[in-house]
XYZ file of C-alpha atoms in Angstrom:
753
model
C -11.679 36.908 43.351
C -12.535 33.226 42.946
C -9.984 30.716 44.155
C -9.249 27.490 42.330
C -10.347 24.356 44.126
C -8.807 21.911 41.597
C -6.354 19.159 42.495
C -3.068 18.797 40.581
C -1.724 15.248 40.193
C 1.979 14.654 39.898
C 3.624 12.843 36.976
C 4.735 9.889 39.196
C 1.044 9.121 39.837
C 0.416 8.807 36.091
C 3.536 6.708 35.579
C 2.255 4.342 38.290
C -1.070 4.216 36.447
C 0.657 3.222 33.213
C 2.501 0.401 34.980
C -0.642 -0.840 36.703
C -2.594 -1.029 33.467
C 0.160 -2.684 31.355
C 0.437 0.220 28.935
C 3.378 0.138 26.543
C 2.886 3.550 24.915
C 5.468 5.333 27.132
C 8.051 2.568 26.649
C 8.400 3.049 22.864
C 9.962 5.711 20.716
C 7.730 8.577 19.625
C 8.149 9.560 15.973
C 6.651 12.959 15.226
C 5.198 13.995 11.901
C 7.669 15.595 9.471
C 7.158 19.317 8.791
C 8.548 21.626 6.070
C 11.890 23.201 6.935
C 13.963 26.139 5.722
C 16.540 25.520 2.989
C 19.899 26.487 4.549
C 21.411 26.956 1.082
C 19.018 29.801 0.190
C 18.831 33.315 1.567
C 16.041 34.118 3.997
C 14.593 31.930 6.700
C 11.198 30.424 5.874
C 9.905 26.901 5.345
C 8.324 25.919 2.044
C 4.524 25.736 1.682
C 4.501 23.880 -1.650
C 7.100 21.911 -3.598
C 7.594 23.443 -7.052
C 10.547 21.475 -8.410
C 12.154 21.599 -11.827
C 15.341 20.688 -13.650
C 16.841 23.973 -12.439
C 15.896 23.592 -8.753
C 14.976 20.494 -6.762
C 16.315 20.780 -3.202
C 13.901 20.695 -0.251
C 14.111 19.995 3.478
C 11.735 18.656 6.122
C 12.312 18.713 9.871
C 11.841 15.534 11.893
C 11.910 15.033 15.663
C 11.653 11.923 17.792
C 11.809 11.026 21.462
C 13.688 8.263 23.339
C 14.180 5.478 24.295
C 17.078 5.078 21.900
C 16.756 3.177 18.627
C 19.116 0.321 17.737
C 22.536 1.131 16.289
C 21.641 -0.330 12.847
C 18.421 1.670 12.615
C 17.655 3.813 9.586
C 15.140 6.651 9.353
C 13.299 6.704 6.003
C 11.332 9.659 4.627
C 8.422 8.443 2.465
C 6.002 10.204 0.105
C 2.381 9.170 -0.480
C 0.601 9.058 -3.822
C -1.217 12.125 -5.121
C -4.322 11.244 -3.077
C -2.442 11.028 0.233
C -2.361 7.196 0.457
C 0.705 5.122 1.389
C -0.264 1.808 -0.238
C 2.838 2.139 -2.471
C 4.981 4.919 -0.950
C 7.941 6.551 -2.672
C 11.195 6.728 -0.701
C 12.549 10.307 -0.678
C 15.508 9.993 1.691
C 17.189 7.554 4.091
C 19.673 8.266 6.907
C 21.588 5.907 9.206
C 23.696 8.419 11.173
C 20.902 10.139 13.151
C 20.255 7.449 15.756
C 21.339 9.741 18.606
C 19.957 12.976 17.080
C 16.432 13.797 18.170
C 15.919 16.807 15.899
C 17.292 16.872 12.340
C 16.395 17.728 8.745
C 15.904 15.396 5.783
C 17.003 16.708 2.383
C 15.030 15.387 -0.597
C 14.372 15.919 -4.305
C 10.887 15.490 -5.797
C 10.667 12.659 -8.399
C 10.032 13.984 -11.893
C 6.703 12.137 -12.307
C 4.993 13.729 -9.286
C 2.176 16.235 -9.833
C -0.749 16.803 -7.439
C -2.262 18.773 -4.548
C -2.640 16.152 -1.791
C 0.791 14.623 -1.201
C 1.720 13.640 2.359
C 4.950 12.510 4.021
C 5.848 10.242 6.889
C 8.995 8.829 8.532
C 9.683 5.163 9.262
C 12.319 3.694 11.536
C 13.653 0.240 10.746
C 14.821 -0.998 14.170
C 12.475 -0.868 15.921
C 9.962 -0.713 13.097
C 7.735 2.294 13.744
C 5.926 4.851 11.605
C 5.319 8.510 12.350
C 1.971 10.263 11.882
C 1.508 11.579 8.364
C 2.239 15.197 7.556
C -0.293 17.732 6.385
C -1.229 17.609 2.688
C 0.883 19.702 0.299
C 0.885 20.642 -3.364
C 3.892 19.060 -5.078
C 4.624 19.539 -8.749
C 7.666 18.708 -10.823
C 7.536 21.321 -13.568
C 9.026 19.339 -16.441
C 7.520 21.529 -19.184
C 8.056 25.261 -18.827
C 7.538 26.840 -22.244
C 4.561 28.594 -23.866
C 2.087 26.157 -25.407
C 1.046 26.465 -29.042
C -2.568 25.632 -29.892
C -4.147 25.049 -33.282
C -7.224 23.413 -34.766
C -7.123 19.687 -33.879
C -3.456 20.168 -32.924
C -2.539 20.274 -36.622
C 0.351 22.652 -36.004
C -1.071 25.258 -38.383
C -1.977 28.480 -36.573
C -4.522 30.410 -38.701
C -3.626 33.776 -40.173
C -4.292 36.479 -37.626
C -5.023 33.755 -35.071
C -8.695 33.717 -36.113
C -11.044 30.810 -36.883
C -14.574 31.485 -38.087
C -17.250 28.800 -37.700
C -20.773 28.629 -39.081
C -23.977 28.703 -37.025
C -24.202 25.545 -34.925
C -20.668 24.526 -35.894
C -17.722 23.923 -33.594
C -13.953 23.794 -33.649
C -11.555 21.650 -31.595
C -8.430 23.309 -30.195
C -5.402 21.344 -28.999
C -1.725 22.005 -28.121
C 0.679 20.732 -30.765
C 4.126 21.352 -29.262
C 4.123 19.410 -25.956
C 5.157 15.717 -25.696
C 2.917 13.320 -23.768
C 0.185 15.948 -23.826
C -2.444 13.622 -22.365
C -0.519 13.255 -19.063
C -1.058 16.887 -18.003
C -3.955 18.891 -16.541
C -4.906 22.096 -18.349
C -6.564 25.426 -17.594
C -8.562 26.660 -20.611
C -9.753 30.270 -20.809
C -12.289 32.106 -22.930
C -11.765 35.868 -22.997
C -10.107 35.730 -19.577
C -12.695 33.441 -17.918
C -11.458 30.072 -16.612
C -13.447 27.193 -18.170
C -14.232 23.826 -16.574
C -12.427 21.720 -19.197
C -9.166 20.169 -17.935
C -8.136 17.864 -20.814
C -5.683 18.567 -23.644
C -8.484 19.305 -26.160
C -11.477 21.603 -26.044
C -14.346 21.760 -28.549
C -15.995 25.168 -28.657
C -18.903 26.764 -30.482
C -19.121 30.102 -28.634
C -17.174 33.097 -29.949
C -14.290 34.366 -27.846
C -10.535 34.568 -27.311
C -9.297 31.089 -26.348
C -5.969 30.203 -24.749
C -4.601 27.569 -22.368
C -1.904 26.903 -19.772
C -0.729 23.836 -17.856
C -2.370 23.434 -14.436
C 0.476 23.053 -11.932
C -1.805 23.777 -8.943
C -0.195 26.082 -6.365
C 2.993 25.954 -8.475
C 1.377 27.393 -11.612
C 3.033 30.735 -10.915
C 6.439 29.037 -11.220
C 5.811 28.019 -14.839
C 5.510 29.982 -18.082
C 3.170 27.882 -20.233
C 0.501 30.391 -21.307
C -0.333 29.685 -24.975
C -1.049 31.778 -28.032
C -4.624 33.041 -28.443
C -7.106 31.747 -31.011
C -10.049 34.032 -31.712
C -13.183 32.058 -32.601
C -15.875 33.993 -34.446
C -19.210 32.889 -35.906
C -20.818 33.540 -39.259
C -23.791 32.504 -41.387
C -23.691 29.336 -43.512
C -23.365 29.866 -47.276
C -25.031 26.536 -48.088
C -21.880 24.805 -49.350
C -22.449 21.496 -51.190
C -20.847 19.268 -53.840
C -22.762 19.581 -57.114
C -24.601 16.532 -58.390
C -26.135 13.473 -56.699
C -25.086 12.190 -53.301
C -24.077 8.772 -54.722
C -21.856 8.517 -57.805
C -20.754 5.346 -59.648
C -17.702 5.382 -61.937
C -16.773 2.669 -64.443
C -13.247 1.158 -64.217
C -10.632 3.425 -65.861
C -12.899 6.501 -66.029
C -12.700 9.799 -64.107
C -15.283 12.062 -62.489
C -15.051 15.767 -61.605
C -16.358 16.815 -58.165
C -17.194 20.540 -57.966
C -18.097 22.783 -55.010
C -21.361 24.722 -55.310
C -19.632 27.989 -54.268
C -16.755 29.123 -56.499
C -14.534 32.129 -57.098
C -14.144 35.060 -54.675
C -10.585 33.965 -53.832
C -11.827 31.328 -51.372
C -9.640 28.501 -50.034
C -10.787 24.889 -50.581
C -9.777 21.713 -48.755
C -10.966 18.311 -50.087
C -11.400 15.277 -47.821
C -11.795 11.557 -48.520
C -13.029 9.430 -45.614
C -12.110 12.304 -43.272
C -8.498 12.677 -44.481
C -7.218 15.583 -46.608
C -6.598 14.590 -50.253
C -6.219 18.086 -51.718
C -5.562 21.614 -50.417
C -5.971 23.956 -48.798
C -5.853 25.641 -52.228
C -7.082 29.097 -53.235
C -9.844 28.732 -55.869
C -9.366 24.919 -55.807
C -13.113 24.316 -56.143
C -12.858 21.021 -58.099
C -11.378 17.556 -57.506
C -10.898 14.798 -60.121
C -11.613 11.235 -58.942
C -9.785 8.608 -61.022
C -11.350 5.113 -61.013
C -8.096 3.759 -62.420
C -6.419 4.434 -59.068
C -6.780 1.683 -56.482
C -8.869 2.703 -53.476
C -10.632 5.649 -55.115
C -13.976 4.617 -53.596
C -15.066 6.518 -50.507
C -16.849 9.489 -48.913
C -15.801 12.912 -50.281
C -16.304 16.342 -48.630
C -15.095 19.881 -49.350
C -14.404 22.709 -46.896
C -14.244 26.434 -47.712
C -12.746 29.316 -45.789
C -11.837 32.877 -46.557
C -12.519 36.518 -45.993
C -16.163 37.414 -45.440
C -17.442 33.830 -44.940
C -17.327 31.301 -42.150
C -15.405 28.067 -42.386
C -17.899 25.475 -43.660
C -17.844 21.757 -44.519
C -20.179 20.237 -47.125
C -22.287 17.120 -46.775
C -20.473 13.984 -48.060
C -20.805 12.470 -51.543
C -20.305 8.702 -51.848
C -18.200 7.586 -54.845
C -18.112 3.886 -55.811
C -17.129 1.679 -58.759
C -19.974 0.859 -61.153
C -18.245 -2.222 -62.515
C -17.300 -3.728 -59.173
C -18.784 -6.878 -57.722
C -17.839 -9.411 -55.059
C -17.055 -13.103 -55.500
C -16.605 -15.654 -52.729
C -15.139 -19.146 -53.133
C -17.164 -21.281 -50.705
C -14.316 -23.653 -49.856
C -11.230 -23.687 -47.689
C -7.908 -22.644 -49.167
C -6.709 -26.246 -48.730
C -8.716 -29.441 -49.220
C -7.557 -32.997 -48.581
C -8.945 -35.494 -51.066
C -9.097 -39.077 -49.828
C -8.954 -42.029 -52.248
C -12.239 -42.529 -54.162
C -13.593 -39.241 -52.767
C -15.297 -36.520 -54.826
C -15.294 -32.914 -53.628
C -17.444 -30.019 -54.880
C -16.116 -26.483 -55.259
C -18.594 -23.590 -55.458
C -18.556 -19.807 -55.851
C -21.067 -17.033 -55.047
C -21.093 -13.504 -56.498
C -22.931 -10.176 -56.442
C -22.614 -9.814 -60.244
C -26.011 -9.123 -61.851
C -25.401 -11.293 -64.990
C -22.457 -13.606 -64.235
C -20.586 -16.152 -66.422
C -17.976 -18.568 -65.020
C -14.768 -20.317 -66.091
C -12.917 -22.787 -63.798
C -9.151 -23.346 -63.930
C -6.906 -26.217 -62.722
C -3.158 -25.614 -62.327
C -3.515 -22.413 -64.381
C -5.341 -23.989 -67.373
C -9.023 -23.575 -68.211
C -11.123 -26.712 -67.655
C -13.238 -27.605 -70.679
C -16.996 -27.156 -70.123
C -16.419 -25.989 -66.507
C -18.663 -22.910 -66.821
C -21.070 -23.273 -63.881
C -20.832 -21.831 -60.357
C -19.911 -25.339 -59.030
C -17.214 -27.880 -59.968
C -16.862 -31.557 -58.926
C -13.247 -32.678 -58.544
C -11.551 -36.070 -58.139
C -7.923 -35.006 -58.689
C -5.379 -33.040 -56.719
C -4.252 -29.622 -57.976
C -4.824 -25.863 -57.604
C -8.312 -24.618 -58.570
C -9.844 -21.153 -59.026
C -12.679 -19.566 -61.071
C -12.988 -16.352 -63.110
C -16.338 -14.491 -62.973
C -17.497 -11.934 -65.561
C -20.441 -9.534 -65.053
C -22.241 -9.008 -68.378
C -24.804 -6.534 -66.979
C -24.510 -2.830 -66.144
C -23.109 0.191 -67.993
C -19.400 -0.744 -67.825
C -17.240 -2.935 -70.077
C -17.049 -6.441 -68.509
C -13.761 -7.370 -66.837
C -13.333 -10.858 -65.334
C -12.367 -11.177 -61.652
C -10.545 -14.261 -60.377
C -11.384 -15.941 -57.088
C -8.894 -17.096 -54.490
C -7.190 -20.457 -55.102
C -8.095 -23.734 -53.408
C -5.286 -26.295 -53.168
C -6.441 -29.939 -53.271
C -3.928 -32.478 -51.922
C -3.759 -36.199 -51.226
C -2.435 -37.003 -47.708
C 0.422 -39.314 -46.798
C -0.634 -39.337 -43.123
C -2.636 -37.436 -40.503
C -1.879 -36.025 -37.056
C -4.159 -34.792 -34.265
C -3.616 -31.768 -32.033
C -5.389 -31.766 -28.647
C -5.396 -29.017 -26.031
C -7.029 -27.893 -22.784
C -10.274 -26.094 -23.631
C -11.137 -24.979 -20.100
C -9.195 -22.839 -17.660
C -6.749 -25.440 -16.372
C -3.730 -25.057 -14.086
C -1.752 -28.098 -13.009
C -2.300 -28.983 -9.345
C -4.736 -26.065 -8.926
C -7.739 -26.997 -11.062
C -10.183 -29.649 -9.785
C -11.327 -30.609 -13.309
C -9.982 -30.423 -16.866
C -11.538 -30.637 -20.324
C -9.449 -31.781 -23.306
C -10.535 -31.592 -26.923
C -9.369 -32.062 -30.495
C -8.379 -28.643 -31.846
C -6.817 -29.525 -35.220
C -6.454 -32.317 -37.793
C -3.400 -31.900 -40.011
C -2.898 -33.736 -43.282
C 0.784 -34.378 -43.972
C 1.878 -34.758 -47.587
C 4.690 -36.941 -48.865
C 7.112 -34.004 -48.809
C 6.169 -33.089 -45.243
C 3.802 -30.194 -46.036
C 1.114 -29.787 -43.366
C -2.461 -28.804 -44.227
C -5.192 -28.043 -41.652
C -8.208 -30.171 -42.651
C -10.133 -29.946 -39.364
C -13.318 -28.474 -40.823
C -13.318 -30.881 -43.753
C -12.582 -34.187 -41.999
C -13.357 -33.966 -38.256
C -16.742 -35.595 -38.850
C -15.186 -38.487 -40.824
C -12.832 -39.883 -38.163
C -13.665 -42.327 -35.382
C -12.014 -41.497 -32.034
C -10.638 -43.187 -28.885
C -9.109 -41.452 -25.834
C -6.192 -43.158 -24.050
C -4.855 -42.646 -20.492
C -1.180 -43.547 -20.094
C -1.453 -45.552 -23.364
C -4.589 -47.565 -22.433
C -8.047 -47.102 -23.926
C -10.574 -45.321 -21.723
C -13.895 -47.198 -22.028
C -16.704 -45.117 -23.499
C -14.543 -42.061 -24.335
C -14.967 -42.032 -28.139
C -15.763 -38.382 -28.856
C -13.480 -35.461 -29.684
C -13.722 -34.126 -26.099
C -13.117 -35.606 -22.646
C -13.614 -34.161 -19.148
C -11.642 -35.359 -16.090
C -13.078 -34.435 -12.696
C -11.139 -36.320 -9.987
C -7.558 -37.165 -9.032
C -8.011 -40.816 -10.024
C -7.914 -39.621 -13.624
C -4.506 -37.971 -13.314
C -2.057 -39.012 -16.033
C -1.050 -38.545 -19.679
C -3.893 -38.290 -22.239
C -3.736 -38.899 -26.007
C -6.408 -39.141 -28.721
C -6.348 -41.880 -31.382
C -8.413 -41.781 -34.610
C -8.953 -43.556 -37.940
C -10.567 -42.855 -41.303
C -10.461 -45.168 -44.355
C -6.979 -46.721 -44.227
C -5.448 -43.847 -42.257
C -4.687 -43.693 -38.538
C -3.736 -40.645 -36.438
C -2.421 -40.072 -32.909
C -2.348 -36.772 -31.010
C 0.199 -35.115 -28.811
C 0.051 -36.004 -25.108
C -1.451 -33.786 -22.403
C -0.545 -34.254 -18.735
C -3.421 -33.808 -16.256
C -2.755 -33.239 -12.550
C -5.876 -32.266 -10.634
C -5.794 -30.710 -7.189
C -7.484 -32.335 -4.239
C -11.028 -31.132 -3.580
C -10.184 -31.034 0.144
C -9.989 -27.627 1.819
C -7.032 -26.734 4.042
C -7.769 -23.830 6.378
C -5.419 -22.038 8.742
C -6.497 -19.554 11.427
C -4.737 -17.002 13.633
C -5.557 -15.459 16.991
C -4.622 -12.044 15.579
C -3.266 -10.362 12.457
C -1.558 -7.230 13.851
C 1.962 -7.595 15.252
C 2.956 -5.155 17.996
C 5.635 -4.819 20.638
C 4.423 -6.270 23.933
C 1.199 -7.578 22.385
C -0.196 -11.105 22.532
C 1.830 -13.699 20.604
C 0.239 -14.533 17.228
C -0.043 -18.267 16.514
C -1.117 -19.886 13.229
C -2.853 -23.267 13.448
C -5.092 -25.694 11.552
C -7.631 -28.371 12.427
C -6.130 -30.621 9.712
C -4.235 -33.587 11.204
C -0.578 -33.024 10.252
C 0.901 -35.904 12.243
C 1.510 -38.145 9.188
C 1.896 -35.418 6.578
C 4.848 -33.715 4.923
C 4.093 -30.024 5.263
C 5.647 -26.552 5.114
C 4.765 -23.223 6.690
C 5.558 -20.449 4.205
C 6.042 -16.707 4.646
C 5.872 -14.648 1.455
C 6.377 -17.882 -0.515
C 9.520 -18.960 1.409
C 9.552 -21.992 3.728
C 10.024 -20.919 7.370
C 9.107 -24.154 9.218
C 8.439 -27.793 8.281
C 8.106 -29.512 11.660
C 5.740 -27.508 13.901
C 2.037 -28.279 13.648
C 1.343 -24.687 14.783
C 3.524 -21.713 13.935
C 4.387 -18.688 16.102
C 4.641 -15.486 14.073
C 7.535 -13.085 14.698
C 7.516 -11.041 11.468
C 4.987 -9.373 9.220
C 4.149 -11.077 5.913
C 1.733 -13.374 4.084
C 1.558 -16.884 5.573
C 0.334 -20.204 4.123
C 0.449 -23.880 4.980
C 1.305 -26.396 2.219
C 0.851 -30.185 2.539
C 3.086 -32.090 0.067
C 2.025 -35.673 0.796
C -0.195 -36.061 -2.311
C 0.830 -35.820 -5.979
C -0.406 -32.232 -5.956
C 0.238 -30.055 -2.898
C -2.732 -29.023 -0.770
C -2.479 -25.256 -0.196
C -4.246 -23.343 2.551
C -5.769 -19.895 2.584
C -3.486 -16.894 3.125
C -3.242 -14.905 6.361
C -1.597 -11.490 6.216
C 0.192 -10.270 9.348
C 0.731 -6.504 9.405
C 2.774 -4.117 11.592
C 0.826 -2.095 14.114
C 0.603 1.630 13.284
C 0.068 3.889 16.303
C -1.089 6.698 14.015
C -4.335 4.744 13.567
C -5.502 6.377 16.806
C -6.891 9.801 15.954
C -7.982 12.492 18.431
C -10.277 15.279 17.287
C -8.534 17.817 19.520
C -5.249 18.471 21.297
C -4.029 16.291 24.175
C -3.574 19.528 26.146
C -6.994 21.106 26.571
C -7.820 24.380 28.273
C -11.363 24.661 29.612
C -13.352 27.299 31.433
C -14.114 26.197 34.973
C -17.746 25.107 35.167
C -17.976 24.266 31.465
C -17.498 20.983 29.569
C -15.220 20.083 26.666
C -15.488 16.745 24.804
C -12.501 14.870 23.376
C -13.303 12.097 20.870
C -10.975 9.275 19.779
C -11.405 7.124 16.662
C -9.714 4.278 14.813
C -9.434 1.732 17.669
C -11.528 -1.293 18.646
C -12.171 -0.121 22.222
C -11.264 2.691 24.640
C -10.668 3.181 28.392
C -10.412 6.582 30.097
C -8.752 6.851 33.547
C -8.507 9.776 35.916
C -5.333 10.617 37.814
C -6.420 8.298 40.623
C -6.299 5.327 38.201
C -10.096 5.064 38.230
C -11.846 3.886 35.061
C -14.212 6.732 34.202
C -15.453 5.748 30.703
C -15.298 3.004 28.051
C -16.756 4.993 25.182
C -14.908 6.641 22.319
C -15.283 10.110 23.848
C -15.195 11.760 27.261
C -16.641 15.043 28.584
C -14.023 16.859 30.696
C -15.189 19.241 33.424
C -12.259 19.137 35.908
C -8.632 20.060 35.327
C -5.957 17.451 35.855
C -4.138 14.692 33.988
C -6.024 11.763 32.466
C -5.015 8.578 30.671
C -6.593 7.164 27.481
C -5.838 3.543 26.561
C -7.003 2.545 23.051
C -7.016 -1.127 22.046
C -6.416 -2.479 18.536
C -6.908 -6.216 18.939
C -4.061 -7.210 21.270
C -2.198 -3.927 20.710
C -2.684 -0.748 22.721
C -1.846 2.941 22.425
C -1.782 5.293 25.422
C -2.263 9.056 25.443
C -1.880 11.428 28.420
C -4.569 14.116 28.370
C -3.875 17.328 30.312
C -6.845 19.541 31.254
C -6.136 23.089 32.511
C -8.574 25.790 33.606
C -8.454 28.940 31.567
C -7.446 31.986 33.649
C -10.493 34.241 34.094
C -8.757 36.983 36.091
C -5.635 39.158 35.942
C -2.768 39.382 38.489
C -4.258 41.210 41.505
C -2.547 44.414 42.750
C -4.510 44.724 46.055
C -5.159 42.265 48.885
C -6.940 42.813 52.245
C -4.870 40.954 54.824
C -7.325 41.367 57.677
C -7.892 37.694 58.503
C -11.530 37.568 57.382
C -10.812 34.789 54.886
C -11.724 36.959 51.905
C -8.944 38.184 49.630
C -6.368 37.545 52.380
C -3.884 35.873 49.967
C -2.224 37.059 46.781
C -3.639 34.509 44.252
C -2.039 34.242 40.813
C -3.680 32.868 37.653
C -2.881 29.257 36.742
C -0.459 30.499 34.101
C 2.014 31.476 36.828
C 1.124 29.390 39.888
C 2.199 25.851 40.784
C 4.673 25.705 37.891
C 8.060 24.514 39.248
C 9.815 26.389 36.461
C 8.261 29.750 37.429
C 9.903 31.778 40.245
C 7.836 34.347 42.207
C 9.828 36.937 44.204
C 8.372 39.731 46.430
C 10.293 42.811 47.696
C 9.376 45.399 50.317
C 9.320 49.121 49.594
C 13.053 49.346 50.402
C 13.842 46.731 47.742
C 14.598 43.951 50.217
C 13.549 40.438 49.217
C 10.974 39.133 51.648
C 9.566 36.141 49.726
C 10.770 33.810 46.940
C 9.161 30.551 45.780
C 9.257 28.294 42.680
C 5.923 26.650 41.924
C 4.101 29.403 43.842
C 1.279 27.902 45.932
C -0.808 31.095 46.271
C 0.310 31.239 49.930
C 1.602 34.825 50.489
C 1.341 36.393 52.939
C 1.585 33.532 55.392
C 0.710 35.854 58.302
C -1.053 39.215 58.657
C 1.024 40.301 61.686
C 3.957 41.367 59.560
C 2.077 44.386 58.222
C 2.733 47.315 60.580
C 0.572 49.924 58.920
C -2.240 50.482 56.451
C -1.695 50.434 52.668
C 1.776 49.003 52.571
C 3.219 48.650 49.054
C 5.288 45.663 47.893
C 6.901 44.842 44.580
C 6.775 41.492 42.754
C 8.679 39.911 39.894
C 7.716 36.687 38.062
C 10.479 34.965 36.040
C 10.972 31.724 34.124
C 14.422 30.469 33.208
C 15.867 33.857 34.109
C 13.462 35.659 31.763
C 11.071 38.208 33.255
C 7.391 37.379 32.650
C 5.542 39.931 34.832
C 6.344 42.595 37.424
C 4.335 45.167 39.379
C 3.106 46.298 42.810
C 0.914 44.793 45.524
C -0.941 47.080 47.954
C -1.791 45.391 51.289
C -4.764 46.936 53.103
C -5.316 45.825 56.716
């Protein structure tokens, strides 16, 4: 039997190591990951494996444990839920307790929010004082089953389920199926089936061309068995096209007031017909309804017409479209604005264009025909309301005149300008600004305003003013300001003929083109870590400035700022007209769960073999043996000897410490024979590591008369201590191994001299 030659280090040695190396990990509370717990209000005794909540049941529990030192009296423990992908960028609070600050093992009760559905939710627990965060839980399926009724599917979600639940499509055709009885249908995930086979489609609609029995259910992940959403079945069959068409040409023109009969090429047989215009149903479904009358006297009759047939013995089929238009229609366009300003002694020309093949014209002023005004243009010198009527004298239809829109011609009493920023401009943030004329309004005697920008912007002369004074050389409609010396109030002045106009004022405040930069010696705040200080190279001695945290002033006198809380920090200098604002620095709370080990902290190895433990997430690592010797600075270490080791992981100025315990795996059973003959071989009764050197394990040995002859806690593999006590060959002894009063092993030992 092989004896162990390992050395066991006591806990005080490791504690001394932690003190020597400045480690803070053992001085802070340990928050353990939350785990599912049994619901005490339900029969049975088992923790949940998935959350399947609904309006009828939504009560769940998780168990949480933590270790001292004690938290502060005002501390609260908060149970948080990740998003559906397991991230905590915007966690949801599930529960909060303030009366568990002396309870190291308790349950949170929570209800799942009604908008949660997914398979990768995680939980964690935060304490508020001190601020710490537990490791995240395992990932779980969590679904709030807010819809729990059978779905109803129909073609395009129309709500009409076909007779017998059957839809027949022609060769190469397809049909779209969709639920029609569920609100907010696009927010769910679906499982579609064809003849019992799960399909890959997950959306609310499915377009199919293969025959089969189609049905659907809501995909609630692991909670799908808790819902009853399986839909009706639609049987899709295929058939051969009958060559359906609409008789006649593909383009049909109808004169105003006339009608035209559209007729399907397949009639009779008791078939059902549905007529469409521009994709919308205009007639049917009607049995034997093989014709449709198009009335050109009805507004909007023009469009694309199709017919669909269905019925026994044929597949559902849609014809090619027929385009119906008006033969007597034509377009006219008045080539002028709706409003025109006529200056004194000015002449304006109105004109019209048309698609009529043989057009005649008649102009009107204030509702009365103008004598001899029968051309496509008209020169005007008077105010009034003008329009033209156009008649098409060509084509097969009776001519009907069409009137143009009306142009109103006015004489102004005055003008006003409107100017605005035409570039992306923000006061005291932008470093340049461009202003421009955006509108010229003519104002009549009665106060009516008419936009005449297009008509008159080229007729005015312009002058920009800053704070009421002319700006030399700025005589166009646009001006650009690019430095703080140009800050002020801008207006635009203009004149045409005897008229003058002034714009509204625009205030320009440009930011300084200087850059204010702040720096920090760290961005992660942790207990016992290096103090974080914000500073700048900008000379603040003669400046009025403010340090801000999350937009709120926290200091206005210190040229450098010592950070004590997490948040977003900035420096603002207020000496100039516009404040000079620095970059942002975000200070975050240190999260010990960032350190990840790829295996347990308590490893069992086979003596003579090697096991590697790898850490990740930190900036650097230090591994120490139980003698406080640095044995590695890499992210992993190969363990070959049992004992206790210390890992110190550094995150900037913050550290996390982990105690690693390595134990040899027992390779032998409890011996029942020893040879106490003093030859140094098998003289002692040696127990496996499971039972030896453990102060909580008691080893007791009795002689054959039942008298106790040896008893030791933390058995040191040291019995018998002498061979002289054995008076004869093959003496039998009895042993009993207990822990906490509970028997672990018992049996006999035969001593051969």
